[in-house]
Tab-separated table of C-alpha atoms in Angstrom:
chain	number	residue	atom	x	y	z
A	1	MET	CA	-20.959	-88.451	-25.644
A	2	SER	CA	-21.295	-90.208	-29.009
A	3	SER	CA	-19.861	-88.696	-32.158
A	4	THR	CA	-22.106	-87.498	-34.999
A	5	ILE	CA	-21.345	-88.676	-38.525
A	6	LEU	CA	-23.017	-87.213	-41.603
A	7	VAL	CA	-23.469	-89.743	-44.444
A	8	VAL	CA	-24.010	-88.134	-47.864
A	9	ASP	CA	-25.019	-90.454	-50.753
A	10	ASP	CA	-27.652	-90.352	-53.481
A	11	GLU	CA	-28.415	-94.088	-53.061
A	12	ALA	CA	-31.025	-94.382	-50.299
A	13	ARG	CA	-30.351	-98.078	-49.685
A	14	PHE	CA	-26.591	-97.472	-49.224
A	15	ARG	CA	-27.312	-94.594	-46.804
A	16	GLU	CA	-29.525	-96.853	-44.695
A	17	ILE	CA	-27.026	-99.739	-44.580
A	18	LEU	CA	-24.082	-97.484	-43.714
A	19	ALA	CA	-26.085	-95.573	-41.113
A	20	LEU	CA	-27.144	-98.816	-39.412
A	21	ALA	CA	-23.556	-100.118	-39.318
A	22	LEU	CA	-22.238	-96.869	-37.856
A	23	GLN	CA	-25.024	-96.738	-35.264
A	24	ARG	CA	-24.142	-100.264	-34.146
A	25	ALA	CA	-20.584	-99.015	-33.668
A	26	GLY	CA	-21.915	-96.409	-31.213
A	27	HIS	CA	-22.128	-93.334	-33.432
A	28	ARG	CA	-25.018	-90.963	-33.999
A	29	VAL	CA	-25.757	-90.744	-37.728
A	30	VAL	CA	-27.524	-88.132	-39.864
A	31	THR	CA	-27.937	-88.458	-43.628
A	32	ALA	CA	-28.320	-86.316	-46.751
A	33	GLU	CA	-29.025	-87.309	-50.374
A	34	ASP	CA	-26.575	-84.856	-51.997
A	35	GLY	CA	-24.157	-82.012	-51.358
A	36	ARG	CA	-26.787	-79.283	-51.182
A	37	ALA	CA	-28.809	-81.163	-48.574
A	38	ALA	CA	-25.620	-81.793	-46.616
A	39	LEU	CA	-24.742	-78.071	-46.515
A	40	ALA	CA	-28.246	-77.222	-45.303
A	41	LEU	CA	-27.928	-79.827	-42.540
A	42	LEU	CA	-24.502	-78.540	-41.491
A	43	GLU	CA	-26.033	-75.113	-40.842
A	44	ASN	CA	-28.025	-76.570	-37.918
A	45	GLU	CA	-26.207	-79.739	-36.830
A	46	ARG	CA	-22.933	-80.226	-34.986
A	47	VAL	CA	-21.135	-82.858	-37.036
A	48	ASP	CA	-17.795	-84.522	-36.215
A	49	VAL	CA	-17.094	-86.337	-39.509
A	50	VAL	CA	-18.622	-86.203	-43.004
A	51	MET	CA	-18.675	-89.297	-45.235
A	52	THR	CA	-19.653	-88.386	-48.783
A	53	ASP	CA	-20.021	-90.168	-52.094
A	54	LEU	CA	-17.922	-88.706	-54.907
A	55	ARG	CA	-20.394	-89.002	-57.803
A	56	MET	CA	-23.789	-87.404	-57.020
A	57	PRO	CA	-26.292	-85.222	-58.919
A	58	GLN	CA	-26.951	-81.572	-57.929
A	59	MET	CA	-23.696	-81.207	-55.978
A	60	ASP	CA	-21.008	-83.912	-56.010
A	61	GLY	CA	-18.543	-84.841	-53.274
A	62	ARG	CA	-15.714	-82.755	-54.701
A	63	SER	CA	-17.863	-79.573	-54.666
A	64	LEU	CA	-19.107	-80.384	-51.166
A	65	LEU	CA	-15.507	-80.808	-49.999
A	66	ALA	CA	-14.478	-77.459	-51.499
A	67	THR	CA	-17.342	-75.634	-49.766
A	68	MET	CA	-16.642	-77.307	-46.428
A	69	LYS	CA	-12.953	-76.328	-46.548
A	70	GLN	CA	-14.131	-72.701	-46.725
A	71	ARG	CA	-16.846	-72.835	-44.051
A	72	TRP	CA	-16.194	-75.874	-41.828
A	73	ALA	CA	-12.497	-76.544	-42.283
A	74	ASP	CA	-12.189	-78.336	-38.924
A	75	ILE	CA	-14.610	-81.162	-39.920
A	76	PRO	CA	-12.754	-84.115	-41.519
A	77	VAL	CA	-14.239	-85.334	-44.821
A	78	VAL	CA	-13.989	-88.982	-45.891
A	79	VAL	CA	-14.813	-89.582	-49.557
A	80	VAL	CA	-16.516	-92.871	-50.511
A	81	THR	CA	-16.868	-93.885	-54.156
A	82	ALA	CA	-17.258	-96.901	-56.393
A	83	TYR	CA	-14.986	-95.291	-58.983
A	84	ALA	CA	-11.725	-95.829	-57.203
A	85	SER	CA	-8.442	-94.761	-58.688
A	86	LEU	CA	-5.089	-93.667	-57.302
A	87	LYS	CA	-5.379	-90.432	-59.277
A	88	ASP	CA	-8.701	-89.551	-57.637
A	89	ALA	CA	-7.361	-90.419	-54.175
A	90	VAL	CA	-4.281	-88.217	-54.480
A	91	SER	CA	-6.320	-85.383	-56.004
A	92	LEU	CA	-8.979	-85.427	-53.260
A	93	ILE	CA	-6.476	-85.528	-50.437
A	94	LYS	CA	-4.611	-82.580	-51.983
A	95	GLU	CA	-7.945	-80.743	-52.071
A	96	GLY	CA	-8.437	-81.319	-48.354
A	97	ALA	CA	-10.106	-84.716	-47.885
A	98	PHE	CA	-9.032	-86.565	-44.747
A	99	ASP	CA	-9.104	-89.992	-46.377
A	100	TYR	CA	-10.571	-92.000	-49.244
A	101	VAL	CA	-12.287	-95.424	-49.292
A	102	SER	CA	-13.731	-97.265	-52.262
A	103	LYS	CA	-16.804	-99.435	-52.612
A	104	PRO	CA	-17.012	-102.229	-51.751
A	105	PHE	CA	-15.131	-101.880	-48.456
A	106	GLU	CA	-14.714	-103.869	-45.264
A	107	MET	CA	-16.345	-102.403	-42.147
A	108	GLU	CA	-13.067	-102.837	-40.262
A	109	GLU	CA	-11.365	-100.559	-42.795
A	110	LEU	CA	-14.135	-97.981	-42.549
A	111	GLN	CA	-14.106	-98.037	-38.738
A	112	ARG	CA	-10.342	-97.450	-38.768
A	113	VAL	CA	-10.741	-94.415	-41.037
A	114	ILE	CA	-13.628	-93.068	-38.912
A	115	HIS	CA	-11.603	-93.581	-35.719
A	116	ASN	CA	-8.665	-91.608	-37.136
A	117	ALA	CA	-10.937	-88.844	-38.470
A	118	LEU	CA	-12.604	-88.454	-35.062
A	119	ALA	CA	-9.178	-88.258	-33.397
A	120	LEU	CA	-8.255	-85.431	-35.765
A	121	HIS	CA	-11.503	-83.598	-35.039
A	122	ARG	CA	-10.976	-83.863	-31.281
A	123	ALA	CA	-7.431	-82.537	-31.688
A	124	LEU	CA	-8.677	-79.573	-33.746
A	125	ASP	CA	-11.387	-78.865	-31.151
A	126	GLU	CA	-8.805	-78.962	-28.377
A	127	ASN	CA	-6.518	-76.654	-30.340
A	128	THR	CA	-9.357	-74.171	-30.791
A	129	ARG	CA	-10.167	-74.355	-27.077
A	130	LEU	CA	-6.537	-73.820	-26.090
A	131	LYS	CA	-6.240	-70.842	-28.425
A	132	GLY	CA	-9.318	-69.358	-26.780
A	133	GLU	CA	-7.796	-69.921	-23.344
A	134	LEU	CA	-4.540	-68.308	-24.484
A	135	GLY	CA	-6.491	-65.296	-25.660
A	136	THR	CA	-8.150	-65.043	-22.250
A	137	ARG	CA	-4.975	-65.758	-20.348
A	138	TYR	CA	-2.747	-63.357	-22.244
A	139	GLY	CA	-5.184	-60.921	-23.880
A	140	LEU	CA	-6.569	-57.642	-22.586
A	141	GLU	CA	-8.132	-59.507	-19.631
A	142	ARG	CA	-4.605	-60.019	-18.264
A	143	LEU	CA	-4.094	-56.252	-17.985
A	144	ILE	CA	-5.429	-55.768	-14.465
A	145	GLY	CA	-6.237	-52.376	-13.028
A	146	ASN	CA	-8.792	-49.621	-12.688
A	147	SER	CA	-6.700	-46.452	-12.453
A	148	ALA	CA	-6.816	-43.694	-15.059
A	149	ALA	CA	-3.224	-44.485	-16.113
A	150	HIS	CA	-4.108	-48.148	-16.553
A	151	LYS	CA	-7.207	-47.377	-18.603
A	152	ARG	CA	-5.115	-45.240	-20.971
A	153	LEU	CA	-2.720	-48.179	-21.337
A	154	VAL	CA	-5.527	-50.633	-22.136
A	155	ASP	CA	-6.990	-48.226	-24.704
A	156	ALA	CA	-3.588	-47.900	-26.389
A	157	VAL	CA	-3.110	-51.675	-26.494
A	158	GLY	CA	-6.616	-52.199	-27.902
A	159	ASP	CA	-5.995	-49.634	-30.641
A	160	VAL	CA	-2.635	-51.007	-31.782
A	161	ALA	CA	-3.557	-54.718	-31.510
A	162	GLN	CA	-5.678	-54.666	-34.664
A	163	ASN	CA	-2.949	-53.532	-37.059
A	164	ARG	CA	0.520	-54.805	-37.978
A	165	ALA	CA	2.551	-51.725	-37.027
A	166	ASN	CA	5.731	-52.279	-35.020
A	167	VAL	CA	5.427	-51.205	-31.389
A	168	LEU	CA	8.014	-49.897	-28.932
A	169	LEU	CA	7.218	-50.383	-25.246
A	170	THR	CA	9.041	-48.078	-22.846
A	171	GLY	CA	9.034	-47.730	-19.094
A	172	GLU	CA	10.861	-48.748	-15.956
A	173	SER	CA	11.970	-52.294	-15.245
A	174	GLY	CA	9.208	-54.474	-13.829
A	175	THR	CA	6.251	-52.565	-15.296
A	176	GLY	CA	5.034	-55.595	-17.273
A	177	LYS	CA	6.270	-55.049	-20.813
A	178	GLU	CA	6.055	-58.716	-21.803
A	179	VAL	CA	2.502	-58.940	-20.432
A	180	VAL	CA	1.555	-55.963	-22.599
A	181	ALA	CA	3.349	-57.450	-25.622
A	182	ARG	CA	1.384	-60.685	-25.227
A	183	ALA	CA	-1.849	-58.718	-24.884
A	184	ILE	CA	-1.116	-56.910	-28.160
A	185	HIS	CA	-0.563	-60.274	-29.864
A	186	TYR	CA	-3.517	-62.183	-28.404
A	187	ALA	CA	-5.975	-59.312	-28.811
A	188	GLY	CA	-5.178	-58.999	-32.519
A	189	PRO	CA	-5.604	-61.010	-35.723
A	190	ARG	CA	-2.260	-62.833	-35.240
A	191	ARG	CA	-3.362	-64.577	-32.030
A	192	GLY	CA	-3.629	-67.924	-33.845
A	193	ARG	CA	0.079	-67.856	-34.727
A	194	ALA	CA	3.216	-67.939	-32.610
A	195	PHE	CA	4.282	-65.371	-30.011
A	196	ILE	CA	8.054	-65.626	-29.488
A	197	ALA	CA	9.781	-63.661	-26.708
A	198	VAL	CA	13.533	-63.003	-26.860
A	199	ASN	CA	15.528	-61.291	-24.109
A	200	CYS	CA	18.296	-59.591	-26.084
A	201	ALA	CA	20.318	-58.937	-22.925
A	202	ALA	CA	20.292	-62.589	-21.827
A	203	ILE	CA	21.767	-64.133	-24.992
A	204	PRO	CA	25.554	-63.866	-25.560
A	205	GLU	CA	26.495	-61.732	-28.548
A	206	THR	CA	28.166	-64.707	-30.242
A	207	LEU	CA	24.891	-66.668	-30.179
A	208	LEU	CA	22.352	-63.905	-30.780
A	209	GLU	CA	22.523	-63.995	-34.592
A	210	SER	CA	22.007	-67.758	-34.677
A	211	GLU	CA	19.131	-67.526	-32.182
A	212	LEU	CA	17.354	-64.867	-34.221
A	213	PHE	CA	18.058	-66.014	-37.784
A	214	GLY	CA	18.877	-69.720	-37.400
A	215	HIS	CA	21.847	-71.546	-38.897
A	216	VAL	CA	22.689	-74.241	-41.420
A	217	LYS	CA	24.512	-77.474	-40.679
A	218	GLY	CA	28.215	-76.881	-40.116
A	219	ALA	CA	27.872	-73.098	-39.846
A	220	PHE	CA	30.032	-73.145	-36.719
A	221	THR	CA	31.526	-75.617	-34.268
A	222	GLY	CA	28.699	-77.566	-32.694
A	223	ALA	CA	26.163	-76.865	-35.467
A	224	ALA	CA	25.424	-80.549	-36.067
A	225	GLY	CA	22.219	-79.757	-37.925
A	226	ALA	CA	20.206	-76.897	-39.374
A	227	ARG	CA	17.993	-74.912	-37.014
A	228	ASP	CA	15.308	-72.304	-37.544
A	229	GLY	CA	15.714	-68.959	-35.796
A	230	HIS	CA	13.132	-67.003	-33.838
A	231	PHE	CA	12.153	-64.903	-36.863
A	232	THR	CA	11.214	-68.027	-38.819
A	233	ARG	CA	9.419	-69.571	-35.847
A	234	ALA	CA	7.396	-66.383	-35.404
A	235	ASP	CA	6.368	-66.218	-39.095
A	236	GLY	CA	2.798	-64.970	-39.275
A	237	GLY	CA	2.889	-64.041	-35.591
A	238	THR	CA	4.705	-61.688	-33.226
A	239	LEU	CA	8.356	-61.477	-32.164
A	240	PHE	CA	8.922	-59.687	-28.857
A	241	LEU	CA	12.446	-58.248	-28.604
A	242	ASP	CA	12.883	-57.393	-24.938
A	243	GLU	CA	15.788	-55.211	-23.761
A	244	ILE	CA	16.403	-54.068	-27.346
A	245	GLY	CA	18.700	-51.338	-26.004
A	246	ASP	CA	21.217	-54.019	-25.006
A	247	MET	CA	21.532	-55.354	-28.552
A	248	PRO	CA	25.025	-54.856	-30.071
A	249	LEU	CA	25.286	-52.310	-32.884
A	250	ALA	CA	26.330	-54.933	-35.447
A	251	MET	CA	23.205	-56.961	-34.703
A	252	GLN	CA	21.061	-53.826	-34.842
A	253	ALA	CA	22.102	-53.383	-38.477
A	254	LYS	CA	21.041	-56.957	-39.296
A	255	ILE	CA	17.683	-56.523	-37.549
A	256	LEU	CA	17.120	-53.336	-39.554
A	257	ARG	CA	17.683	-55.225	-42.797
A	258	VAL	CA	15.104	-57.854	-41.823
A	259	LEU	CA	12.560	-55.160	-40.995
A	260	GLU	CA	13.165	-53.433	-44.330
A	261	ASP	CA	13.381	-56.478	-46.637
A	262	ARG	CA	11.287	-58.970	-44.624
A	263	VAL	CA	13.718	-61.789	-45.340
A	264	VAL	CA	16.167	-63.683	-43.136
A	265	THR	CA	19.361	-65.529	-44.027
A	266	PRO	CA	20.543	-68.231	-41.598
A	267	VAL	CA	24.102	-68.132	-40.307
A	268	GLY	CA	26.345	-69.940	-42.779
A	269	GLY	CA	23.628	-70.023	-45.433
A	270	GLN	CA	22.980	-68.179	-48.689
A	271	ARG	CA	19.268	-68.730	-49.229
A	272	GLU	CA	16.902	-66.002	-48.087
A	273	THR	CA	13.578	-66.882	-46.478
A	274	ALA	CA	10.636	-64.475	-46.507
A	275	VAL	CA	9.055	-63.818	-43.110
A	276	ASP	CA	5.922	-61.987	-42.024
A	277	VAL	CA	6.600	-60.977	-38.442
A	278	ARG	CA	5.226	-58.195	-36.304
A	279	ILE	CA	7.857	-56.710	-34.001
A	280	VAL	CA	7.095	-55.549	-30.482
A	281	ALA	CA	10.280	-54.220	-28.890
A	282	ALA	CA	10.846	-53.055	-25.329
A	283	SER	CA	13.474	-51.194	-23.368
A	284	ASN	CA	13.820	-49.552	-19.970
A	285	ARG	CA	16.765	-47.507	-21.269
A	286	ASP	CA	16.688	-44.007	-22.734
A	287	LEU	CA	17.027	-44.877	-26.417
A	288	PRO	CA	17.131	-41.258	-27.686
A	289	SER	CA	20.095	-40.585	-25.372
A	290	MET	CA	21.742	-43.779	-26.587
A	291	MET	CA	21.254	-42.621	-30.187
A	292	ALA	CA	22.923	-39.309	-29.383
A	293	ALA	CA	25.843	-41.235	-27.879
A	294	GLY	CA	26.138	-43.498	-30.931
A	295	GLN	CA	25.028	-46.579	-28.956
A	296	PHE	CA	21.741	-47.190	-30.777
A	297	ARG	CA	20.968	-46.849	-34.483
A	298	GLU	CA	18.656	-43.971	-35.313
A	299	ASP	CA	17.211	-45.725	-38.374
A	300	LEU	CA	16.358	-48.824	-36.310
A	301	PHE	CA	14.740	-46.687	-33.628
A	302	TYR	CA	12.353	-45.117	-36.131
A	303	ARG	CA	11.559	-48.528	-37.618
A	304	LEU	CA	10.613	-49.826	-34.183
A	305	ASN	CA	8.992	-46.672	-32.886
A	306	VAL	CA	6.017	-46.654	-35.279
A	307	VAL	CA	3.776	-46.740	-32.217
A	308	GLN	CA	5.203	-46.085	-28.769
A	309	ILE	CA	3.413	-47.127	-25.586
A	310	ALA	CA	4.865	-45.847	-22.316
A	311	LEU	CA	4.051	-48.128	-19.388
A	312	PRO	CA	3.385	-46.185	-16.177
A	313	PRO	CA	5.293	-47.127	-13.011
A	314	LEU	CA	3.232	-48.682	-10.234
A	315	ARG	CA	3.588	-45.598	-8.029
A	316	GLU	CA	1.565	-43.681	-10.652
A	317	ARG	CA	-1.283	-46.206	-10.541
A	318	ARG	CA	-1.692	-46.795	-6.811
A	319	ASP	CA	-5.404	-47.495	-7.216
A	320	ASP	CA	-4.383	-50.750	-8.947
A	321	ILE	CA	-2.166	-52.088	-6.142
A	322	ALA	CA	-4.958	-53.837	-4.210
A	323	LEU	CA	-6.361	-55.393	-7.402
A	324	LEU	CA	-2.935	-56.634	-8.479
A	325	ALA	CA	-2.121	-58.009	-5.016
A	326	ALA	CA	-5.418	-59.930	-4.939
A	327	HIS	CA	-4.751	-61.227	-8.458
A	328	PHE	CA	-1.280	-62.516	-7.549
A	329	ALA	CA	-2.668	-64.128	-4.369
A	330	ARG	CA	-5.292	-65.984	-6.445
A	331	LEU	CA	-2.674	-66.947	-9.028
A	332	LEU	CA	0.077	-68.116	-6.658
A	333	GLY	CA	-1.983	-69.286	-3.683
A	334	PRO	CA	-3.142	-72.683	-5.005
A	335	GLU	CA	0.334	-73.822	-6.094
A	336	MET	CA	1.698	-72.844	-2.675
A	337	GLY	CA	-1.068	-74.616	-0.761
A	338	ARG	CA	-2.786	-71.337	0.124
A	339	PRO	CA	-5.957	-71.106	-2.015
A	340	GLY	CA	-8.339	-68.358	-0.998
A	341	ALA	CA	-5.731	-66.308	0.892
A	342	GLU	CA	-6.717	-62.641	1.244
A	343	PHE	CA	-5.022	-59.477	2.500
A	344	SER	CA	-6.140	-57.683	5.620
A	345	ALA	CA	-7.134	-54.026	5.311
A	346	GLU	CA	-4.003	-52.930	7.201
A	347	ALA	CA	-1.745	-55.030	4.937
A	348	LEU	CA	-3.337	-53.466	1.845
A	349	THR	CA	-2.728	-50.018	3.372
A	350	ARG	CA	0.969	-50.822	3.752
A	351	LEU	CA	1.140	-52.066	0.158
A	352	HIS	CA	-0.583	-48.897	-1.035
A	353	GLU	CA	1.873	-46.648	0.827
A	354	TYR	CA	5.060	-48.377	-0.371
A	355	ALA	CA	6.977	-46.757	-3.268
A	356	TRP	CA	7.448	-49.957	-5.370
A	357	PRO	CA	10.724	-49.115	-7.121
A	358	GLY	CA	10.589	-52.584	-8.714
A	359	ASN	CA	7.019	-51.982	-9.934
A	360	VAL	CA	4.612	-54.863	-10.663
A	361	ARG	CA	7.397	-57.466	-10.651
A	362	GLU	CA	8.340	-56.421	-7.123
A	363	LEU	CA	4.691	-56.551	-6.017
A	364	ARG	CA	4.350	-60.122	-7.299
A	365	ASN	CA	7.520	-61.114	-5.451
A	366	CYS	CA	6.178	-59.448	-2.302
A	367	VAL	CA	2.886	-61.377	-2.524
A	368	GLU	CA	4.769	-64.645	-2.986
A	369	ARG	CA	6.879	-63.998	0.103
A	370	ALA	CA	3.795	-63.021	2.108
A	371	LEU	CA	2.042	-66.259	1.119
A	372	ILE	CA	5.062	-68.242	2.342
A	373	ALA	CA	5.185	-66.375	5.646
A	374	SER	CA	1.456	-66.356	6.468
A	375	ARG	CA	-0.262	-69.202	8.312
A	376	GLY	CA	-3.999	-68.522	8.313
A	377	PRO	CA	-6.405	-67.597	5.511
A	378	ARG	CA	-5.487	-63.928	5.918
A	379	ILE	CA	-2.264	-62.186	4.972
A	380	ASP	CA	-1.524	-59.588	7.634
A	381	VAL	CA	1.066	-56.848	8.088
A	382	GLY	CA	3.440	-59.200	9.905
A	383	ASP	CA	3.519	-61.474	6.870
A	384	LEU	CA	4.801	-58.748	4.542
A	385	PRO	CA	8.530	-58.456	3.768
A	386	PRO	CA	10.231	-55.977	6.121
A	387	TYR	CA	11.225	-53.617	3.313
A	388	VAL	CA	7.537	-52.888	2.603
A	389	LEU	CA	6.890	-51.653	6.142
A	390	PRO	CA	7.581	-48.029	7.092
A	391	ALA	CA	10.916	-47.434	8.824
A	392	VAL	CA	10.719	-46.913	12.583
A	393	ALA	CA	12.116	-43.540	13.642
A	394	PRO	CA	15.286	-43.917	15.769
A	395	ARG	CA	15.015	-43.018	19.449
A	396	THR	CA	18.188	-40.935	19.421
A	397	ALA	CA	20.250	-39.180	16.799
A	398	ALA	CA	23.138	-41.531	17.578
A	399	ALA	CA	20.984	-44.512	16.701
A	400	ALA	CA	19.971	-43.090	13.337
A	401	VAL	CA	21.120	-44.992	10.265
A	402	ALA	CA	22.123	-42.936	7.260
A	403	PRO	CA	20.299	-43.844	4.033
A	404	LEU	CA	22.314	-45.760	1.459
A	405	ASP	CA	23.614	-43.881	-1.538
A	406	LEU	CA	21.887	-45.088	-4.689
A	407	PRO	CA	23.656	-45.184	-8.075
A	408	GLU	CA	22.726	-42.296	-10.330
A	409	THR	CA	20.986	-44.664	-12.755
A	410	GLY	CA	19.213	-46.618	-10.003
A	411	PHE	CA	19.492	-50.384	-9.528
A	412	ASP	CA	17.437	-53.583	-9.506
A	413	LEU	CA	16.100	-53.825	-5.946
A	414	GLU	CA	14.417	-57.196	-6.429
A	415	ARG	CA	17.528	-58.839	-7.830
A	416	THR	CA	19.609	-57.356	-4.990
A	417	LEU	CA	17.193	-58.629	-2.328
A	418	ASP	CA	17.067	-62.083	-3.922
A	419	GLU	CA	20.857	-62.245	-3.976
A	420	LEU	CA	21.064	-61.135	-0.321
A	421	GLU	CA	18.488	-63.758	0.647
A	422	ARG	CA	20.369	-66.414	-1.346
A	423	ARG	CA	23.647	-65.604	0.447
A	424	TYR	CA	22.079	-65.801	3.924
A	425	ILE	CA	20.360	-69.114	3.097
A	426	LEU	CA	23.570	-70.587	1.687
A	427	GLY	CA	25.441	-69.455	4.796
A	428	ALA	CA	22.851	-71.055	7.083
A	429	LEU	CA	22.879	-74.286	5.072
A	430	GLU	CA	26.669	-74.416	5.179
A	431	ARG	CA	26.723	-73.867	8.933
A	432	SER	CA	24.060	-76.555	9.449
A	433	SER	CA	25.728	-79.013	7.020
A	434	GLY	CA	22.669	-78.876	4.785
A	435	VAL	CA	20.132	-79.783	7.503
A	436	GLN	CA	17.161	-77.565	6.711
A	437	VAL	CA	15.551	-77.753	10.177
A	438	ARG	CA	18.702	-76.282	11.759
A	439	ALA	CA	19.176	-73.776	8.910
A	440	ALA	CA	15.605	-72.515	9.389
A	441	GLU	CA	16.268	-72.035	13.120
A	442	LEU	CA	19.414	-70.011	12.349
A	443	LEU	CA	17.409	-67.797	9.979
A	444	GLY	CA	14.463	-67.432	12.372
A	445	ILE	CA	11.909	-68.818	9.922
A	446	LYS	CA	9.778	-71.953	9.611
A	447	GLU	CA	11.222	-74.998	7.845
A	448	ARG	CA	8.465	-74.931	5.158
A	449	SER	CA	9.176	-71.245	4.524
A	450	LEU	CA	12.859	-72.080	4.050
A	451	TRP	CA	12.017	-74.910	1.638
A	452	HIS	CA	9.856	-72.608	-0.510
A	453	ARG	CA	12.621	-69.986	-0.589
A	454	ILE	CA	15.209	-72.605	-1.617
A	455	LYS	CA	12.889	-73.772	-4.397
A	456	LYS	CA	12.141	-70.220	-5.574
A	457	LEU	CA	15.806	-69.217	-5.690
A	458	GLY	CA	16.892	-72.461	-7.378
A	459	ILE	CA	19.384	-73.334	-4.622
A	460	ARG	CA	20.842	-76.841	-4.924
A	461	ILE	CA	21.780	-78.681	-1.731
A	462	THR	CA	22.999	-82.194	-1.048
A	463	ARG	CA	21.607	-82.856	2.407
A	464	GLY	CA	18.214	-82.232	3.982
A	465	ALA	CA	16.702	-81.370	0.608
A	466	SER	CA	13.383	-83.134	0.996
A	467	GLU	CA	10.176	-81.111	1.254
A	468	PRO	CA	9.095	-80.664	4.904
A	469	ASP	CA	5.887	-82.258	6.149
């Protein structure tokens, strides 16, 4: 598709000559005799680049440029004038012009400027498209469900997304706090700026301050250069502080100061930098109990807890399980060579009946394992992980197995199962000297299933590591 260039000049003969030259170069050209006519044309035409004379009656090129920066900021403007001067060139570019050429000019020079302007316009179009896709991918559309509990959650997210208040997300592990945090960001006015997610529990205490606030050159051993922190990178956007309950008390005090003063000071530096950041924090811990025990600052809690959204566990929104399972199958199926895979009615019944202590995260993991295990277009009961299926009653009292004692505070079932799976796979690989075909036989699974599990768990092996046919 050819690009459309708008030529604005009060000299009719110049308009005709320039239009003919640009048409020969493969462009579609529309023309206007002054700035006012150009603005009227822009109301109805899709234009990729504007070339305008600087000196014109009615409305000159400088006034046209100023109006376009307000209404059509993504269209590059090239100013053409016979009154060339370095002062004019610098001034116009500061005011937003893409480039500046003076009469008389060589067509090669003009074509180079037009080529660069069109490249900029395509990049801006692509950026706008990607931002729209991000909004769809991470906005309210990503919050999948139809239960009453889910609808209350979506309503709460929609209400809070439009303002700048700090938000505290609470709920059990695996309920989708980061998904909700992204939805708050991408459904609100900050969606065009950065969303930065930080897991406070995953960063060592000695590095957390530098990660959040940045550092100057030489601030500590290994600081070979200055680096911006997450607060600076998120300026104008949203900073998601996950697992805020695991943040050390000393760091909590520094976060509180940033929230109160809206400035950050890099490690080893003296200069303060103003930041405009919306905070969405999350925790699966009981923060009020931690406050009572002196483990979490009360003043920070109230700064974060301007709006609190409690995410319901999956067992309280069972009507959403089938929708979520189908969503994960559509999402993961193509990358695993299983596009179009669907659950049988009996498999969905088993998923609906399971307690899901690991919540949505556990359900996604379950769907991934089922996709690996299944062979046909349908995921059946036999393809589900064993822990999802109801326990078979023992034939005799002697054969009964006592339930395991759970810690008082619970534990991460998914992480435990992954670790158990990792240990069995490593044991089979060691016994088979790294030969995956033999390891799969020892584990009673297909070789391709073993390969996918090795890839998912990030297991590194030295022999037999190629993907099976």
